[in-house]
Structure formats: structure tokens, C-alpha cells
Amino acid sequence: MSTVFDCNDPQSRSAGIRAAVGAAKGGRLVVIPTDTLYGIGCDAFDSDAVGALLAAKHRGRDMPVPVLVGSWHTIDGLVLSVPQAARDLIEAFWPGGLSLVVRQAPSLAWDLGDTDGTVMLRMPLHPVAIEVLREVGPMAVSSANVSGRPPATTVEEAQEQLRDEVAVYLDGGPAPIARPSTIVDVSGGAPRILREGAITTAEIAEVLDVDPSSLLPGS
């Protein structure tokens, strides 16, 4: 049976964050608000929970789960080496609607799906999400929807799709941006935008001091 907590009420918020942290540490799934969309998440280092997350979304290992972090510095322990482009983008857009694909540290004991040695990282700009992440640590978090259906912008939309697959729902009201994050791949040579979302190609190009067209796939 799922429990929903209204995070706009201070008392309910405190109880909800405690419940979500306990659920995540206990290997269960939680739904949390972020600045872009609602996310379904679990402890990134609990492979059984990640498997349950993929199953709840009706999604295969060929679509690995991104990881959300609660601070800028967490990335250094997760990444083989942080390219300068990644550091520049983190400084400009974290916390916020930017996801970075980087080469993960080979020593990491997690299984997020078929990642080919990479991981997608983001630090969300949402106080509830940050509080949960700082208690749990890195969390595997994907959009709170069944694959092929619209991503949830409210907790009600997440509930309607995921139901009792999730132990705790944190209701932070409508997602402020209601758009997915922009994904930039910095795992290879030149940075590439894999998906434009909350942050525009022009904004990315300005920070990196490159022509916007150079960021597009195939350029």
C-alpha cells in the first residue's frame, strides 16, 4: 500500500521525507518531485531495487536509469574523470535541468542497466529532492511514468500510472518546469546534445564557447 505526503505542509513534508528516505534505504521505490518532472527512484547501489524500477516502468535494461545527486561534489566519486566541459556546465546549470552523460568510475558497484560504461547524472533544483538525495546518497531516478506514456508533472499523474509499485509518493505540487532535462554527452570527444529540454542548445553553446551547430548529433 502506497502512502502520499503533502510536502507543501511542513509537518507532512518532514514525515514524508523520513518515510521516503527509509523506503529507499530499505530497497523500495519512491516518487519525488523535481524541478523538471516527477521521478521514480531508489538507491542507485541496490541492483534489486533498480530492477524493480525498470519493471515498474515496463522498461528494459537497454534503457539504463539516470542517477540524481544531492551536491556538486558527489560527481567526483562517480566519474572516471570529469572533463572540463562537464565542470563548466555543472558550474553554469547545476542544480537544474541539465543531465550529463559521463564515463563512470569502473569501481562502482551498481547495475543501472546496459550503460556501456557511462552514467547520466543530474542535480535537480528542488528542495525536497535535494533533501532526500542528501540522506540516501546517489539515487537511480527516471521519469515517473510507464514507458510510452506521458511523464508525470503532478503526483496524481504518477500515482495513476505506477500505483502500488511505489511505497512513498512525495507531493510537491505541479512540476515547475514540466519539461524533461537537457541531456549533454561529454563521455567522448566533443560534447553532444542528445536531447534538448529545459536548457536550450544556445545556452549550452554559450557556456562552452562553441557554435551551437557543433553540439548537434552528426555534426
PDB file of C-alpha atoms in Angstrom:
ATOM      1  CA  MET A   1       0.000   0.000   0.000  1.00  0.00           C
ATOM      2  CA  SER A   2       1.418   3.382  -1.021  1.00  0.00           C
ATOM      3  CA  THR A   3       1.494   6.477   1.180  1.00  0.00           C
ATOM      4  CA  VAL A   4       1.248  10.037  -0.152  1.00  0.00           C
ATOM      5  CA  PHE A   5       2.702  13.010   1.732  1.00  0.00           C
ATOM      6  CA  ASP A   6       1.877  16.641   1.013  1.00  0.00           C
ATOM      7  CA  CYS A   7       5.246  18.389   1.036  1.00  0.00           C
ATOM      8  CA  ASN A   8       3.616  21.823   0.978  1.00  0.00           C
ATOM      9  CA  ASP A   9       2.645  21.234   4.614  1.00  0.00           C
ATOM     10  CA  PRO A  10       5.757  21.459   6.852  1.00  0.00           C
ATOM     11  CA  GLN A  11       4.737  18.635   9.201  1.00  0.00           C
ATOM     12  CA  SER A  12       3.693  16.314   6.390  1.00  0.00           C
ATOM     13  CA  ARG A  13       6.863  17.208   4.473  1.00  0.00           C
ATOM     14  CA  SER A  14       9.127  16.193   7.362  1.00  0.00           C
ATOM     15  CA  ALA A  15       7.261  12.917   7.832  1.00  0.00           C
ATOM     16  CA  GLY A  16       7.278  12.282   4.081  1.00  0.00           C
ATOM     17  CA  ILE A  17      10.986  12.836   3.681  1.00  0.00           C
ATOM     18  CA  ARG A  18      11.675  10.475   6.585  1.00  0.00           C
ATOM     19  CA  ALA A  19       9.390   7.876   5.015  1.00  0.00           C
ATOM     20  CA  ALA A  20      10.931   8.266   1.564  1.00  0.00           C
ATOM     21  CA  VAL A  21      14.480   8.002   2.910  1.00  0.00           C
ATOM     22  CA  GLY A  22      13.559   4.904   4.917  1.00  0.00           C
ATOM     23  CA  ALA A  23      11.831   3.317   1.934  1.00  0.00           C
ATOM     24  CA  ALA A  24      14.752   3.988  -0.411  1.00  0.00           C
ATOM     25  CA  LYS A  25      17.284   2.665   2.091  1.00  0.00           C
ATOM     26  CA  GLY A  26      15.061  -0.383   2.522  1.00  0.00           C
ATOM     27  CA  GLY A  27      15.136  -1.233  -1.172  1.00  0.00           C
ATOM     28  CA  ARG A  28      11.726   0.150  -2.122  1.00  0.00           C
ATOM     29  CA  LEU A  29      10.663   2.668  -4.743  1.00  0.00           C
ATOM     30  CA  VAL A  30       9.695   6.280  -4.100  1.00  0.00           C
ATOM     31  CA  VAL A  31       8.300   9.095  -6.227  1.00  0.00           C
ATOM     32  CA  ILE A  32       9.820  12.521  -5.665  1.00  0.00           C
ATOM     33  CA  PRO A  33       9.194  15.960  -7.163  1.00  0.00           C
ATOM     34  CA  THR A  34      11.964  17.607  -9.156  1.00  0.00           C
ATOM     35  CA  ASP A  35      12.236  20.899 -10.986  1.00  0.00           C
ATOM     36  CA  THR A  36      11.628  19.264 -14.376  1.00  0.00           C
ATOM     37  CA  LEU A  37       9.245  16.297 -13.890  1.00  0.00           C
ATOM     38  CA  TYR A  38       8.291  13.844 -11.143  1.00  0.00           C
ATOM     39  CA  GLY A  39      10.759  10.990 -10.771  1.00  0.00           C
ATOM     40  CA  ILE A  40      10.532   7.373  -9.614  1.00  0.00           C
ATOM     41  CA  GLY A  41      13.672   6.478  -7.723  1.00  0.00           C
ATOM     42  CA  CYS A  42      15.615   4.105  -5.497  1.00  0.00           C
ATOM     43  CA  ASP A  43      19.078   3.656  -4.016  1.00  0.00           C
ATOM     44  CA  ALA A  44      21.402   3.610  -7.044  1.00  0.00           C
ATOM     45  CA  PHE A  45      23.569   0.914  -5.431  1.00  0.00           C
ATOM     46  CA  ASP A  46      20.662  -1.508  -4.818  1.00  0.00           C
ATOM     47  CA  SER A  47      20.526  -3.580  -8.017  1.00  0.00           C
ATOM     48  CA  ASP A  48      17.313  -5.358  -6.983  1.00  0.00           C
ATOM     49  CA  ALA A  49      15.586  -2.013  -6.447  1.00  0.00           C
ATOM     50  CA  VAL A  50      16.844  -0.758  -9.835  1.00  0.00           C
ATOM     51  CA  GLY A  51      15.406  -3.916 -11.389  1.00  0.00           C
ATOM     52  CA  ALA A  52      12.083  -3.205  -9.675  1.00  0.00           C
ATOM     53  CA  LEU A  53      12.182   0.367 -11.005  1.00  0.00           C
ATOM     54  CA  LEU A  54      12.685  -0.855 -14.568  1.00  0.00           C
ATOM     55  CA  ALA A  55       9.859  -3.360 -14.109  1.00  0.00           C
ATOM     56  CA  ALA A  56       7.508  -0.685 -12.736  1.00  0.00           C
ATOM     57  CA  LYS A  57       8.149   1.403 -15.842  1.00  0.00           C
ATOM     58  CA  HIS A  58       7.835  -1.641 -18.150  1.00  0.00           C
ATOM     59  CA  ARG A  59      11.291  -0.772 -19.394  1.00  0.00           C
ATOM     60  CA  GLY A  60      14.240  -2.957 -20.385  1.00  0.00           C
ATOM     61  CA  ARG A  61      17.910  -2.863 -19.439  1.00  0.00           C
ATOM     62  CA  ASP A  62      18.623  -1.302 -22.835  1.00  0.00           C
ATOM     63  CA  MET A  63      17.302   1.981 -21.365  1.00  0.00           C
ATOM     64  CA  PRO A  64      19.509   2.398 -18.263  1.00  0.00           C
ATOM     65  CA  VAL A  65      18.393   4.540 -15.336  1.00  0.00           C
ATOM     66  CA  PRO A  66      19.904   8.005 -14.771  1.00  0.00           C
ATOM     67  CA  VAL A  67      21.336   8.998 -11.385  1.00  0.00           C
ATOM     68  CA  LEU A  68      20.428  12.085  -9.355  1.00  0.00           C
ATOM     69  CA  VAL A  69      22.889  13.524  -6.844  1.00  0.00           C
ATOM     70  CA  GLY A  70      22.423  15.926  -3.964  1.00  0.00           C
ATOM     71  CA  SER A  71      25.611  18.004  -4.310  1.00  0.00           C
ATOM     72  CA  TRP A  72      28.102  19.213  -6.894  1.00  0.00           C
ATOM     73  CA  HIS A  73      30.941  17.252  -5.298  1.00  0.00           C
ATOM     74  CA  THR A  74      29.291  13.823  -5.492  1.00  0.00           C
ATOM     75  CA  ILE A  75      30.182  13.560  -9.169  1.00  0.00           C
ATOM     76  CA  ASP A  76      33.908  13.238  -8.418  1.00  0.00           C
ATOM     77  CA  GLY A  77      33.363   9.869  -6.728  1.00  0.00           C
ATOM     78  CA  LEU A  78      31.195   8.536  -9.563  1.00  0.00           C
ATOM     79  CA  VAL A  79      33.145   9.543 -12.652  1.00  0.00           C
ATOM     80  CA  LEU A  80      36.361   8.164 -14.130  1.00  0.00           C
ATOM     81  CA  SER A  81      37.500  11.709 -14.887  1.00  0.00           C
ATOM     82  CA  VAL A  82      35.452  14.886 -15.164  1.00  0.00           C
ATOM     83  CA  PRO A  83      36.072  16.693 -18.460  1.00  0.00           C
ATOM     84  CA  GLN A  84      36.469  20.467 -18.319  1.00  0.00           C
ATOM     85  CA  ALA A  85      33.315  20.840 -20.438  1.00  0.00           C
ATOM     86  CA  ALA A  86      31.377  18.938 -17.779  1.00  0.00           C
ATOM     87  CA  ARG A  87      32.746  21.136 -14.987  1.00  0.00           C
ATOM     88  CA  ASP A  88      31.842  24.283 -16.918  1.00  0.00           C
ATOM     89  CA  LEU A  89      28.297  23.043 -17.499  1.00  0.00           C
ATOM     90  CA  ILE A  90      27.899  21.937 -13.870  1.00  0.00           C
ATOM     91  CA  GLU A  91      29.011  25.370 -12.664  1.00  0.00           C
ATOM     92  CA  ALA A  92      26.531  27.061 -15.007  1.00  0.00           C
ATOM     93  CA  PHE A  93      23.464  24.828 -14.692  1.00  0.00           C
ATOM     94  CA  TRP A  94      23.576  22.688 -11.522  1.00  0.00           C
ATOM     95  CA  PRO A  95      21.324  22.375  -9.700  1.00  0.00           C
ATOM     96  CA  GLY A  96      18.929  22.498 -12.631  1.00  0.00           C
ATOM     97  CA  GLY A  97      17.613  20.937 -15.789  1.00  0.00           C
ATOM     98  CA  LEU A  98      20.876  19.578 -17.214  1.00  0.00           C
ATOM     99  CA  SER A  99      21.788  15.882 -17.369  1.00  0.00           C
ATOM    100  CA  LEU A 100      25.359  14.893 -18.247  1.00  0.00           C
ATOM    101  CA  VAL A 101      26.446  11.574 -19.752  1.00  0.00           C
ATOM    102  CA  VAL A 102      29.949  10.790 -18.460  1.00  0.00           C
ATOM    103  CA  ARG A 103      32.280   7.805 -18.197  1.00  0.00           C
ATOM    104  CA  GLN A 104      31.597   6.198 -14.828  1.00  0.00           C
ATOM    105  CA  ALA A 105      34.283   5.098 -12.394  1.00  0.00           C
ATOM    106  CA  PRO A 106      34.944   1.391 -13.127  1.00  0.00           C
ATOM    107  CA  SER A 107      34.998   0.536  -9.424  1.00  0.00           C
ATOM    108  CA  LEU A 108      31.339   1.435  -8.845  1.00  0.00           C
ATOM    109  CA  ALA A 109      29.269  -1.478  -7.520  1.00  0.00           C
ATOM    110  CA  TRP A 110      25.985  -0.661  -9.184  1.00  0.00           C
ATOM    111  CA  ASP A 111      23.894  -2.029 -12.050  1.00  0.00           C
ATOM    112  CA  LEU A 112      21.777   0.613 -13.759  1.00  0.00           C
ATOM    113  CA  GLY A 113      21.181  -1.371 -16.945  1.00  0.00           C
ATOM    114  CA  ASP A 114      23.235  -1.663 -20.122  1.00  0.00           C
ATOM    115  CA  THR A 115      25.243   1.548 -19.729  1.00  0.00           C
ATOM    116  CA  ASP A 116      28.349   0.682 -21.782  1.00  0.00           C
ATOM    117  CA  GLY A 117      30.497   2.213 -19.068  1.00  0.00           C
ATOM    118  CA  THR A 118      28.648   5.530 -18.887  1.00  0.00           C
ATOM    119  CA  VAL A 119      26.211   7.105 -16.439  1.00  0.00           C
ATOM    120  CA  MET A 120      23.812  10.026 -16.795  1.00  0.00           C
ATOM    121  CA  LEU A 121      23.995  12.414 -13.829  1.00  0.00           C
ATOM    122  CA  ARG A 122      21.922  15.388 -12.721  1.00  0.00           C
ATOM    123  CA  MET A 123      21.492  17.566  -9.633  1.00  0.00           C
ATOM    124  CA  PRO A 124      17.866  18.740  -9.510  1.00  0.00           C
ATOM    125  CA  LEU A 125      16.799  22.210  -8.424  1.00  0.00           C
ATOM    126  CA  HIS A 126      14.138  21.145  -5.931  1.00  0.00           C
ATOM    127  CA  PRO A 127      14.464  21.347  -2.124  1.00  0.00           C
ATOM    128  CA  VAL A 128      12.505  18.140  -1.438  1.00  0.00           C
ATOM    129  CA  ALA A 129      14.535  16.122  -3.926  1.00  0.00           C
ATOM    130  CA  ILE A 130      17.810  17.530  -2.593  1.00  0.00           C
ATOM    131  CA  GLU A 131      16.882  16.701   0.994  1.00  0.00           C
ATOM    132  CA  VAL A 132      16.055  13.093   0.085  1.00  0.00           C
ATOM    133  CA  LEU A 133      19.216  12.731  -2.026  1.00  0.00           C
ATOM    134  CA  ARG A 134      21.462  14.053   0.710  1.00  0.00           C
ATOM    135  CA  GLU A 135      20.076  11.463   3.132  1.00  0.00           C
ATOM    136  CA  VAL A 136      20.010   8.495   0.739  1.00  0.00           C
ATOM    137  CA  GLY A 137      23.023   9.290  -1.453  1.00  0.00           C
ATOM    138  CA  PRO A 138      23.021   8.893  -5.241  1.00  0.00           C
ATOM    139  CA  MET A 139      19.645   7.636  -6.437  1.00  0.00           C
ATOM    140  CA  ALA A 140      18.648   5.932  -9.659  1.00  0.00           C
ATOM    141  CA  VAL A 141      15.764   8.124 -10.840  1.00  0.00           C
ATOM    142  CA  SER A 142      13.713   8.004 -14.019  1.00  0.00           C
ATOM    143  CA  SER A 143      10.608   9.911 -15.040  1.00  0.00           C
ATOM    144  CA  ALA A 144       7.601   8.735 -13.013  1.00  0.00           C
ATOM    145  CA  ASN A 145       5.627   7.092 -15.789  1.00  0.00           C
ATOM    146  CA  VAL A 146       5.133   3.824 -17.602  1.00  0.00           C
ATOM    147  CA  SER A 147       7.289   3.763 -20.739  1.00  0.00           C
ATOM    148  CA  GLY A 148       5.408   5.085 -23.728  1.00  0.00           C
ATOM    149  CA  ARG A 149       3.030   7.168 -21.629  1.00  0.00           C
ATOM    150  CA  PRO A 150       3.384  10.878 -20.807  1.00  0.00           C
ATOM    151  CA  PRO A 151       5.810  11.707 -17.964  1.00  0.00           C
ATOM    152  CA  ALA A 152       4.155  12.819 -14.737  1.00  0.00           C
ATOM    153  CA  THR A 153       4.059  16.536 -13.965  1.00  0.00           C
ATOM    154  CA  THR A 154       1.942  16.006 -10.799  1.00  0.00           C
ATOM    155  CA  VAL A 155       1.932  13.341  -8.124  1.00  0.00           C
ATOM    156  CA  GLU A 156      -1.600  12.322  -9.205  1.00  0.00           C
ATOM    157  CA  GLU A 157      -0.343  11.532 -12.708  1.00  0.00           C
ATOM    158  CA  ALA A 158       2.468   9.431 -11.227  1.00  0.00           C
ATOM    159  CA  GLN A 159       0.038   7.559  -8.957  1.00  0.00           C
ATOM    160  CA  GLU A 160      -2.349   6.842 -11.800  1.00  0.00           C
ATOM    161  CA  GLN A 161       0.418   5.065 -13.723  1.00  0.00           C
ATOM    162  CA  LEU A 162       2.601   3.481 -11.046  1.00  0.00           C
ATOM    163  CA  ARG A 163       0.080   2.753  -8.251  1.00  0.00           C
ATOM    164  CA  ASP A 164       1.324   0.389  -5.533  1.00  0.00           C
ATOM    165  CA  GLU A 165       4.633  -0.333  -7.276  1.00  0.00           C
ATOM    166  CA  VAL A 166       5.805   2.713  -5.299  1.00  0.00           C
ATOM    167  CA  ALA A 167       5.997   2.751  -1.480  1.00  0.00           C
ATOM    168  CA  VAL A 168       6.046   6.520  -0.884  1.00  0.00           C
ATOM    169  CA  TYR A 169       4.843   9.441  -3.001  1.00  0.00           C
ATOM    170  CA  LEU A 170       6.038  12.945  -2.133  1.00  0.00           C
ATOM    171  CA  ASP A 171       3.661  15.605  -3.433  1.00  0.00           C
ATOM    172  CA  GLY A 172       5.447  18.878  -4.143  1.00  0.00           C
ATOM    173  CA  GLY A 173       2.702  20.336  -6.334  1.00  0.00           C
ATOM    174  CA  PRO A 174       2.915  20.706 -10.116  1.00  0.00           C
ATOM    175  CA  ALA A 175       6.438  20.378 -11.546  1.00  0.00           C
ATOM    176  CA  PRO A 176       7.775  23.943 -12.003  1.00  0.00           C
ATOM    177  CA  ILE A 177       9.257  23.417 -15.473  1.00  0.00           C
ATOM    178  CA  ALA A 178       7.183  20.414 -16.640  1.00  0.00           C
ATOM    179  CA  ARG A 179       9.790  19.628 -19.294  1.00  0.00           C
ATOM    180  CA  PRO A 180      12.498  16.954 -19.272  1.00  0.00           C
ATOM    181  CA  SER A 181      16.108  17.886 -18.666  1.00  0.00           C
ATOM    182  CA  THR A 182      18.506  18.641 -21.498  1.00  0.00           C
ATOM    183  CA  ILE A 183      20.976  15.776 -21.987  1.00  0.00           C
ATOM    184  CA  VAL A 184      24.574  16.524 -22.981  1.00  0.00           C
ATOM    185  CA  ASP A 185      27.017  13.676 -23.703  1.00  0.00           C
ATOM    186  CA  VAL A 186      30.524  14.551 -22.532  1.00  0.00           C
ATOM    187  CA  SER A 187      31.719  10.935 -22.367  1.00  0.00           C
ATOM    188  CA  GLY A 188      33.623  11.018 -25.642  1.00  0.00           C
ATOM    189  CA  GLY A 189      35.348  13.765 -27.562  1.00  0.00           C
ATOM    190  CA  ALA A 190      33.353  16.886 -28.329  1.00  0.00           C
ATOM    191  CA  PRO A 191      30.166  17.476 -26.288  1.00  0.00           C
ATOM    192  CA  ARG A 192      26.927  16.456 -27.996  1.00  0.00           C
ATOM    193  CA  ILE A 193      23.333  17.314 -27.105  1.00  0.00           C
ATOM    194  CA  LEU A 194      21.282  14.123 -27.066  1.00  0.00           C
ATOM    195  CA  ARG A 195      18.015  15.831 -26.075  1.00  0.00           C
ATOM    196  CA  GLU A 196      17.091  19.475 -25.809  1.00  0.00           C
ATOM    197  CA  GLY A 197      14.778  20.157 -22.900  1.00  0.00           C
ATOM    198  CA  ALA A 198      14.757  22.638 -20.035  1.00  0.00           C
ATOM    199  CA  ILE A 199      18.020  24.273 -21.177  1.00  0.00           C
ATOM    200  CA  THR A 200      18.441  25.404 -24.774  1.00  0.00           C
ATOM    201  CA  THR A 201      21.187  24.474 -27.203  1.00  0.00           C
ATOM    202  CA  ALA A 202      22.114  28.155 -27.392  1.00  0.00           C
ATOM    203  CA  GLU A 203      22.620  28.329 -23.616  1.00  0.00           C
ATOM    204  CA  ILE A 204      24.846  25.232 -23.674  1.00  0.00           C
ATOM    205  CA  ALA A 205      26.855  26.628 -26.586  1.00  0.00           C
ATOM    206  CA  GLU A 206      27.374  29.944 -24.824  1.00  0.00           C
ATOM    207  CA  VAL A 207      28.871  28.292 -21.747  1.00  0.00           C
ATOM    208  CA  LEU A 208      31.142  26.044 -23.834  1.00  0.00           C
ATOM    209  CA  ASP A 209      32.023  28.888 -26.226  1.00  0.00           C
ATOM    210  CA  VAL A 210      31.223  26.811 -29.310  1.00  0.00           C
ATOM    211  CA  ASP A 211      28.952  27.119 -32.344  1.00  0.00           C
ATOM    212  CA  PRO A 212      25.520  25.674 -31.466  1.00  0.00           C
ATOM    213  CA  SER A 213      25.551  23.532 -34.609  1.00  0.00           C
ATOM    214  CA  SER A 214      28.650  21.706 -33.345  1.00  0.00           C
ATOM    215  CA  LEU A 215      26.620  20.293 -30.456  1.00  0.00           C
ATOM    216  CA  LEU A 216      24.076  18.541 -32.646  1.00  0.00           C
ATOM    217  CA  PRO A 217      24.363  14.797 -33.390  1.00  0.00           C
ATOM    218  CA  GLY A 218      26.102  14.107 -36.677  1.00  0.00           C
ATOM    219  CA  SER A 219      27.908  17.428 -36.750  1.00  0.00           C
TER     220      SER A 219
END
